[in-house]
Each structure stands twice: as C-alpha cells, then as structure tokens.
Amino acid sequence: FINFNIKDIELNEEEIINIKNIYMKKNNINNEDELTQFLIKNELDKETYLDDAKFSLKLKNFSYEKFKFKVNSHFLSRKKDLDAVIYSLIRVDSIYKANELYLRLKSKECSFASIATEFSLGPEKKTKGIVGPISLSQSNPLVSDKLKELKEKGKKHLLIT
C-alpha cells in the first residue's frame, strides 16, 4: 500500500544529494570509495541503496501532503493528553489547616517542601509536594482546571479549598 502511494513522488536533485549525505554519515562513510566498499560488503547495488534511502523521504513527503490539513485539529483534540505540567501540592483535610500552612508560607516561616513533607496527606508528601510531570488529563480535574486558569491569567500560586 505504501509503495503504491509513494511510487510517483519525485525528489529533486538537492533532496537526493541530501539523502545520500545523510545515509553516508549514518553509516560512517566518508567518500565515494568507502561507499562502494560499503555497498559491496553489504551486497547492495547503488540503485537499491538509493531506493532505500529515498523511501523515508518519499514517505515523509506523502504523509505531509496527505495529512497536513489534519495535523492541527488532531493536535488540538489531543492537547489535554499532551500538555504536561509539574506543580507543587499540599493536600490537607481542613480549611483551617490549609489557612495555617498558607500563612506559614506567606511569612516565610517554613519552606513549601518542608510543609509538604510534614503535613500533606497524599503521595506528594514523599516528593516534597512536587507532582509531575503529568499530563493534564491524568491529574485531578479540579486541579487541572485550576492549573489552566493560572496559566491563562499568568499567575503562579493557587489555593484550592
């Protein structure tokens, strides 16, 4: 199927030279004599080696032409799965504890890492409050929505109650 679709794709002379140079570099070939020796050693003729080298560029060109109009919409439909975030989190079970810890942080009485290690109730306790990298689709929906809001508003800190 692929060969049928790419057989009519033409490559210009510059593309062929680039393919040849990439192939030679990839195989540690420095000149035409080494290329000839390489082909003999690997039981290849120049036509077969060039066809093999051209295949990937033809496939790339075919894919680009066939799918270039779909790439953006596909990316946007998967953006939530592709966006990765790293954030710091302290999970507590009461608003009073959250406010107390917030005030400690604000007054620089303690570091975020030390508070997270001592008080957080989730697995982030073991990582000094750091979560990620994780895709937005894998994180808690409430946290994910708040992180998106932060990014849109250009803020860096958030308290979720």
Coordinates of N, CA and C in Angstrom, one line a residue:
F1 N 0.8 -1.2 0.0 CA 0.0 0.0 0.0 C 0.9 1.3 0.0
I2 N 1.9 1.3 0.9 CA 2.7 2.5 1.0 C 3.5 2.7 -0.3
N3 N 4.1 1.6 -0.8 CA 4.9 1.7 -2.0 C 4.1 2.2 -3.2
F4 N 2.8 1.8 -3.3 CA 1.9 2.2 -4.3 C 1.7 3.7 -4.2
N5 N 1.5 4.2 -3.0 CA 1.2 5.6 -2.8 C 2.4 6.6 -3.0
I6 N 3.6 6.0 -2.8 CA 4.8 6.9 -2.9 C 5.6 6.7 -4.2
K7 N 5.2 5.8 -5.0 CA 6.0 5.5 -6.2 C 6.0 6.7 -7.2
D8 N 5.0 7.5 -7.2 CA 5.0 8.6 -8.2 C 5.6 9.9 -7.6
I9 N 6.0 9.9 -6.4 CA 6.6 11.1 -5.7 C 8.0 11.3 -6.3
E10 N 8.2 12.4 -6.8 CA 9.6 12.7 -7.4 C 10.4 13.6 -6.4
L11 N 11.7 13.3 -6.3 CA 12.6 14.0 -5.5 C 13.5 14.8 -6.4
N12 N 13.8 16.0 -6.0 CA 14.7 16.8 -6.8 C 16.1 16.5 -6.5
E13 N 17.1 17.0 -7.3 CA 18.5 16.6 -7.2 C 19.1 17.0 -5.8
E14 N 18.7 18.1 -5.3 CA 19.2 18.5 -4.0 C 18.7 17.5 -2.9
E15 N 17.4 17.1 -2.9 CA 17.0 16.1 -2.0 C 17.7 14.8 -2.0
I16 N 18.0 14.4 -3.3 CA 18.7 13.1 -3.4 C 20.2 13.2 -2.9
I17 N 20.8 14.4 -3.1 CA 22.2 14.6 -2.6 C 22.1 14.6 -1.0
N18 N 21.1 15.3 -0.5 CA 21.0 15.3 1.0 C 20.7 13.9 1.5
I19 N 19.9 13.1 0.9 CA 19.6 11.7 1.3 C 20.9 10.9 1.3
K20 N 21.6 11.1 0.2 CA 22.9 10.3 0.1 C 23.9 10.7 1.2
N21 N 24.0 12.0 1.5 CA 24.9 12.5 2.5 C 24.5 12.0 3.9
I22 N 23.2 12.0 4.2 CA 22.7 11.5 5.5 C 22.9 10.0 5.6
Y23 N 22.7 9.3 4.5 CA 23.0 7.9 4.6 C 24.4 7.6 4.8
M24 N 25.3 8.3 4.2 CA 26.7 8.1 4.3 C 27.2 8.5 5.8
K25 N 26.7 9.6 6.3 CA 27.0 10.0 7.6 C 26.5 9.0 8.7
K26 N 25.3 8.5 8.5 CA 24.7 7.5 9.4 C 25.5 6.2 9.4
N27 N 26.1 5.9 8.3 CA 26.9 4.6 8.2 C 28.4 4.9 8.3
N28 N 28.8 6.0 8.7 CA 30.2 6.4 8.9 C 31.0 6.2 7.6
I29 N 30.5 6.7 6.5 CA 31.1 6.6 5.2 C 31.6 8.0 4.8
N30 N 32.8 8.2 4.5 CA 33.4 9.5 4.3 C 33.6 9.9 2.8
N31 N 33.6 9.0 1.9 CA 33.8 9.3 0.5 C 33.2 8.2 -0.4
E32 N 33.2 8.5 -1.7 CA 32.6 7.5 -2.7 C 33.3 6.2 -2.7
D33 N 34.6 6.1 -2.5 CA 35.3 4.8 -2.4 C 34.8 4.0 -1.2
E34 N 34.6 4.6 -0.1 CA 34.1 3.9 1.1 C 32.7 3.5 0.9
L35 N 31.9 4.3 0.2 CA 30.5 4.0 -0.2 C 30.5 2.7 -1.0
T36 N 31.4 2.7 -2.0 CA 31.4 1.5 -2.9 C 31.8 0.3 -2.1
Q37 N 32.8 0.4 -1.2 CA 33.2 -0.8 -0.4 C 32.0 -1.2 0.5
F38 N 31.3 -0.2 1.1 CA 30.2 -0.5 2.0 C 29.1 -1.3 1.2
L39 N 28.8 -0.8 0.0 CA 27.8 -1.5 -0.8 C 28.2 -2.9 -1.2
I40 N 29.4 -3.1 -1.5 CA 29.9 -4.5 -1.8 C 29.8 -5.4 -0.6
K41 N 30.3 -4.8 0.5 CA 30.3 -5.6 1.8 C 28.9 -6.0 2.2
N42 N 27.9 -5.1 1.9 CA 26.5 -5.4 2.3 C 25.7 -5.9 1.2
E43 N 26.4 -6.3 0.1 CA 25.7 -6.9 -1.1 C 24.5 -6.1 -1.6
L44 N 24.8 -4.8 -1.7 CA 23.8 -3.8 -2.3 C 24.4 -3.2 -3.5
D45 N 23.5 -2.9 -4.4 CA 23.9 -2.1 -5.6 C 23.5 -0.6 -5.4
K46 N 24.0 0.3 -6.2 CA 23.7 1.7 -5.9 C 22.3 2.0 -6.1
E47 N 21.6 1.4 -7.0 CA 20.2 1.6 -7.2 C 19.4 1.2 -6.0
T48 N 19.6 0.0 -5.5 CA 18.9 -0.5 -4.3 C 19.1 0.4 -3.1
Y49 N 20.4 0.8 -2.9 CA 20.7 1.6 -1.7 C 20.0 3.0 -1.8
L50 N 20.0 3.6 -3.1 CA 19.4 4.9 -3.2 C 17.8 4.7 -3.1
D51 N 17.3 3.7 -3.6 CA 15.8 3.5 -3.4 C 15.5 3.4 -1.9
D52 N 16.3 2.6 -1.2 CA 16.1 2.5 0.3 C 16.2 3.9 1.0
A53 N 17.2 4.6 0.6 CA 17.4 5.9 1.1 C 16.3 6.9 0.8
K54 N 15.8 6.8 -0.4 CA 14.7 7.7 -0.9 C 13.4 7.4 -0.2
F55 N 13.2 6.1 0.2 CA 11.9 5.7 0.7 C 11.4 6.6 1.9
S56 N 12.3 6.8 2.8 CA 11.8 7.6 4.0 C 11.4 9.0 3.7
L57 N 12.2 9.6 2.8 CA 11.8 11.0 2.4 C 10.5 11.0 1.6
K58 N 10.4 10.0 0.7 CA 9.1 10.0 -0.1 C 7.9 9.8 0.9
L59 N 8.1 8.9 1.8 CA 7.1 8.6 2.8 C 6.7 9.9 3.6
K60 N 7.8 10.6 4.0 CA 7.6 11.9 4.7 C 6.8 12.9 3.9
N61 N 7.2 13.0 2.6 CA 6.6 13.9 1.7 C 5.1 13.6 1.5
F62 N 4.9 12.3 1.3 CA 3.5 11.8 1.1 C 2.7 12.1 2.3
S63 N 3.2 11.7 3.5 CA 2.5 12.0 4.8 C 2.1 13.4 5.0
Y64 N 3.1 14.3 4.7 CA 2.9 15.7 4.8 C 1.8 16.2 3.9
E65 N 1.8 15.8 2.6 CA 0.8 16.2 1.7 C -0.6 15.7 2.1
K66 N -0.6 14.4 2.5 CA -1.9 13.7 2.8 C -2.5 14.3 4.1
F67 N -1.7 14.6 5.1 CA -2.2 14.8 6.4 C -2.0 16.3 7.0
K68 N -1.4 17.1 6.2 CA -1.0 18.5 6.7 C -2.2 19.2 7.2
F69 N -3.4 19.0 6.6 CA -4.6 19.8 7.0 C -5.2 19.2 8.2
K70 N -4.8 18.0 8.6 CA -5.5 17.3 9.7 C -4.6 17.4 11.0
V71 N -3.4 17.8 10.9 CA -2.4 17.8 12.0 C -2.9 18.7 13.1
N72 N -3.3 20.0 12.7 CA -3.6 20.9 13.7 C -4.9 20.5 14.5
S73 N -5.9 20.0 13.8 CA -7.1 19.6 14.6 C -6.8 18.4 15.4
H74 N -6.0 17.5 14.9 CA -5.6 16.3 15.7 C -4.9 16.7 16.9
F75 N -3.9 17.6 16.8 CA -3.2 18.1 17.9 C -4.1 18.7 18.9
L76 N -5.0 19.6 18.5 CA -5.9 20.3 19.4 C -6.8 19.3 20.1
S77 N -7.2 18.2 19.4 CA -8.1 17.2 20.1 C -7.4 16.4 21.1
R78 N -6.1 16.3 21.0 CA -5.3 15.6 22.0 C -4.5 16.5 22.9
K79 N -4.6 17.7 22.8 CA -3.8 18.7 23.6 C -3.8 18.4 25.1
K80 N -5.0 18.1 25.6 CA -5.1 17.8 27.0 C -4.3 16.6 27.4
D81 N -4.1 15.6 26.6 CA -3.3 14.5 26.9 C -1.8 14.8 26.7
L82 N -1.5 15.7 25.8 CA -0.1 16.0 25.5 C 0.5 17.1 26.4
D83 N -0.3 18.0 26.9 CA 0.3 19.0 27.8 C 0.7 18.4 29.1
A84 N 1.9 18.6 29.5 CA 2.4 18.0 30.7 C 2.7 19.2 31.7
V85 N 2.5 19.0 32.9 CA 2.7 20.0 33.9 C 3.4 19.4 35.1
I86 N 4.1 20.3 35.8 CA 4.8 20.0 37.1 C 4.2 21.0 38.1
Y87 N 3.7 20.6 39.2 CA 3.2 21.5 40.1 C 3.5 21.0 41.5
S88 N 3.4 21.9 42.5 CA 3.6 21.6 43.9 C 2.2 21.6 44.6
L89 N 2.1 20.6 45.5 CA 0.8 20.4 46.1 C 0.9 20.0 47.5
I90 N 0.1 20.6 48.4 CA 0.0 20.2 49.8 C -1.5 19.8 50.0
R91 N -1.8 18.6 50.3 CA -3.2 18.1 50.4 C -3.4 18.0 51.9
V92 N -4.4 18.7 52.4 CA -4.8 18.7 53.8 C -6.3 18.4 53.9
D93 N -6.8 18.1 55.1 CA -8.2 17.7 55.3 C -9.1 18.8 55.9
S94 N -8.5 20.0 56.2 CA -9.4 21.0 56.7 C -8.9 22.4 56.2
I95 N -9.9 23.2 56.0 CA -9.6 24.6 55.6 C -8.8 25.3 56.6
Y96 N -8.9 25.0 57.9 CA -8.2 25.7 58.9 C -6.7 25.3 58.8
K97 N -6.4 24.1 58.5 CA -5.0 23.6 58.4 C -4.4 24.3 57.1
A98 N -5.2 24.3 56.0 CA -4.8 25.0 54.8 C -4.4 26.4 55.0
N99 N -5.3 27.2 55.8 CA -5.0 28.6 56.1 C -3.8 28.7 56.9
E100 N -3.6 27.9 57.9 CA -2.4 28.0 58.8 C -1.2 27.8 58.0
L101 N -1.2 26.7 57.1 CA 0.0 26.5 56.3 C 0.3 27.6 55.3
Y102 N -0.8 28.1 54.8 CA -0.7 29.3 53.8 C 0.0 30.5 54.5
L103 N -0.4 30.7 55.8 CA 0.2 31.8 56.5 C 1.7 31.6 56.8
R104 N 2.0 30.3 57.1 CA 3.4 30.0 57.4 C 4.2 30.2 56.1
L105 N 3.7 29.8 55.0 CA 4.4 30.0 53.7 C 4.5 31.5 53.4
K106 N 3.5 32.2 53.6 CA 3.5 33.7 53.3 C 4.5 34.4 54.1
S107 N 4.6 34.0 55.4 CA 5.5 34.7 56.3 C 6.9 34.1 56.2
K108 N 7.1 33.2 55.3 CA 8.4 32.5 55.1 C 8.9 31.8 56.4
E109 N 8.0 31.4 57.2 CA 8.4 30.7 58.4 C 8.9 29.3 58.1
C110 N 8.4 28.7 57.0 CA 8.8 27.4 56.6 C 8.8 27.3 55.1
S111 N 9.6 26.4 54.6 CA 9.6 26.2 53.1 C 8.4 25.3 52.7
F112 N 8.1 25.5 51.4 CA 7.0 24.6 50.9 C 7.3 23.2 51.0
A113 N 8.5 22.8 50.7 CA 9.0 21.4 50.7 C 8.8 20.8 52.1
S114 N 9.3 21.6 53.1 CA 9.2 21.1 54.5 C 7.7 20.9 55.0
I115 N 6.9 21.9 54.6 CA 5.5 21.8 55.0 C 4.8 20.6 54.2
A116 N 5.1 20.4 53.0 CA 4.5 19.3 52.2 C 4.9 18.0 52.8
T117 N 6.2 17.9 53.2 CA 6.7 16.6 53.7 C 6.1 16.3 55.1
E118 N 5.8 17.3 55.9 CA 5.3 17.1 57.2 C 3.8 17.0 57.2
F119 N 3.1 17.8 56.4 CA 1.6 17.9 56.5 C 0.8 17.3 55.4
S120 N 1.3 17.1 54.2 CA 0.5 16.7 53.1 C 0.0 15.3 53.3
L121 N -1.2 15.0 52.9 CA -1.9 13.7 53.1 C -1.8 12.8 51.9
G122 N -1.3 13.3 50.8 CA -1.2 12.4 49.6 C 0.2 11.9 49.3
P123 N 0.4 11.3 48.2 CA 1.7 10.7 47.8 C 2.7 11.8 47.6
E124 N 2.3 13.0 47.3 CA 3.2 14.1 47.1 C 4.0 14.4 48.4
K125 N 3.6 13.9 49.5 CA 4.3 14.0 50.8 C 5.8 13.5 50.7
K126 N 5.9 12.4 49.9 CA 7.2 11.8 49.7 C 8.1 12.6 48.7
T127 N 7.5 13.5 47.9 CA 8.3 14.2 46.9 C 8.4 15.7 47.2
K128 N 8.2 16.0 48.5 CA 8.3 17.4 48.9 C 7.2 18.3 48.3
G129 N 6.1 17.7 47.9 CA 5.0 18.4 47.4 C 5.0 18.5 45.8
I130 N 6.0 18.0 45.2 CA 6.1 18.1 43.7 C 5.3 16.9 43.1
V131 N 4.5 17.3 42.1 CA 3.7 16.3 41.3 C 4.1 16.5 39.9
G132 N 4.4 15.4 39.2 CA 4.7 15.5 37.8 C 6.1 15.2 37.4
P133 N 6.4 15.3 36.1 CA 5.5 15.8 35.0 C 4.4 14.8 34.8
I134 N 3.2 15.4 34.6 CA 2.0 14.6 34.4 C 1.1 15.3 33.4
S135 N 0.4 14.5 32.6 CA -0.5 15.2 31.6 C -1.7 15.8 32.4
L136 N -2.2 16.8 31.9 CA -3.4 17.5 32.5 C -4.6 16.5 32.6
S137 N -4.7 15.6 31.6 CA -5.8 14.7 31.6 C -5.7 13.6 32.7
Q138 N -4.4 13.4 33.2 CA -4.2 12.4 34.3 C -4.4 13.0 35.7
S139 N -4.3 14.3 35.8 CA -4.4 15.0 37.1 C -5.8 15.1 37.5
N140 N -6.1 15.4 38.8 CA -7.4 15.6 39.3 C -8.1 16.7 38.5
P141 N -9.3 16.5 38.0 CA -10.0 17.5 37.2 C -10.0 18.9 37.8
L142 N -10.2 19.0 39.1 CA -10.3 20.3 39.8 C -8.9 21.0 39.7
V143 N -7.9 20.2 40.0 CA -6.5 20.7 39.9 C -6.2 21.1 38.5
S144 N -6.6 20.3 37.6 CA -6.3 20.5 36.1 C -7.0 21.8 35.7
D145 N -8.2 22.0 36.0 CA -8.9 23.2 35.7 C -8.3 24.5 36.3
K146 N -7.9 24.4 37.5 CA -7.2 25.5 38.2 C -5.9 25.8 37.6
L147 N -5.1 24.8 37.2 CA -3.8 25.0 36.6 C -4.0 25.7 35.2
K148 N -5.0 25.3 34.5 CA -5.3 26.0 33.2 C -5.6 27.5 33.5
E149 N -6.4 27.8 34.5 CA -6.7 29.2 34.8 C -5.5 30.0 35.2
L150 N -4.6 29.3 36.0 CA -3.4 30.0 36.4 C -2.6 30.4 35.2
K151 N -2.4 29.5 34.2 CA -1.7 29.7 33.0 C -2.3 30.9 32.2
E152 N -3.6 30.8 32.1 CA -4.3 31.9 31.3 C -4.2 33.2 31.9
K153 N -4.2 33.3 33.3 CA -4.1 34.6 33.9 C -2.7 35.0 34.3
G154 N -1.7 34.1 34.0 CA -0.3 34.4 34.3 C 0.1 34.4 35.7
K155 N -0.7 33.7 36.5 CA -0.4 33.6 38.0 C 0.5 32.4 38.3
K156 N 1.1 32.4 39.4 CA 2.0 31.3 39.8 C 1.5 30.6 41.1
H157 N 0.6 31.1 41.8 CA 0.2 30.5 43.1 C -1.3 30.3 43.1
L158 N -1.7 29.2 43.9 CA -3.1 28.9 43.9 C -3.4 28.2 45.2
L159 N -4.6 28.5 45.7 CA -5.0 27.8 46.9 C -6.4 27.3 46.6
I160 N -6.5 26.0 46.6 CA -7.8 25.3 46.3 C -8.4 24.8 47.6
T161 N -9.6 25.2 47.8 CA -10.2 24.7 49.1 C -11.4 23.8 48.8

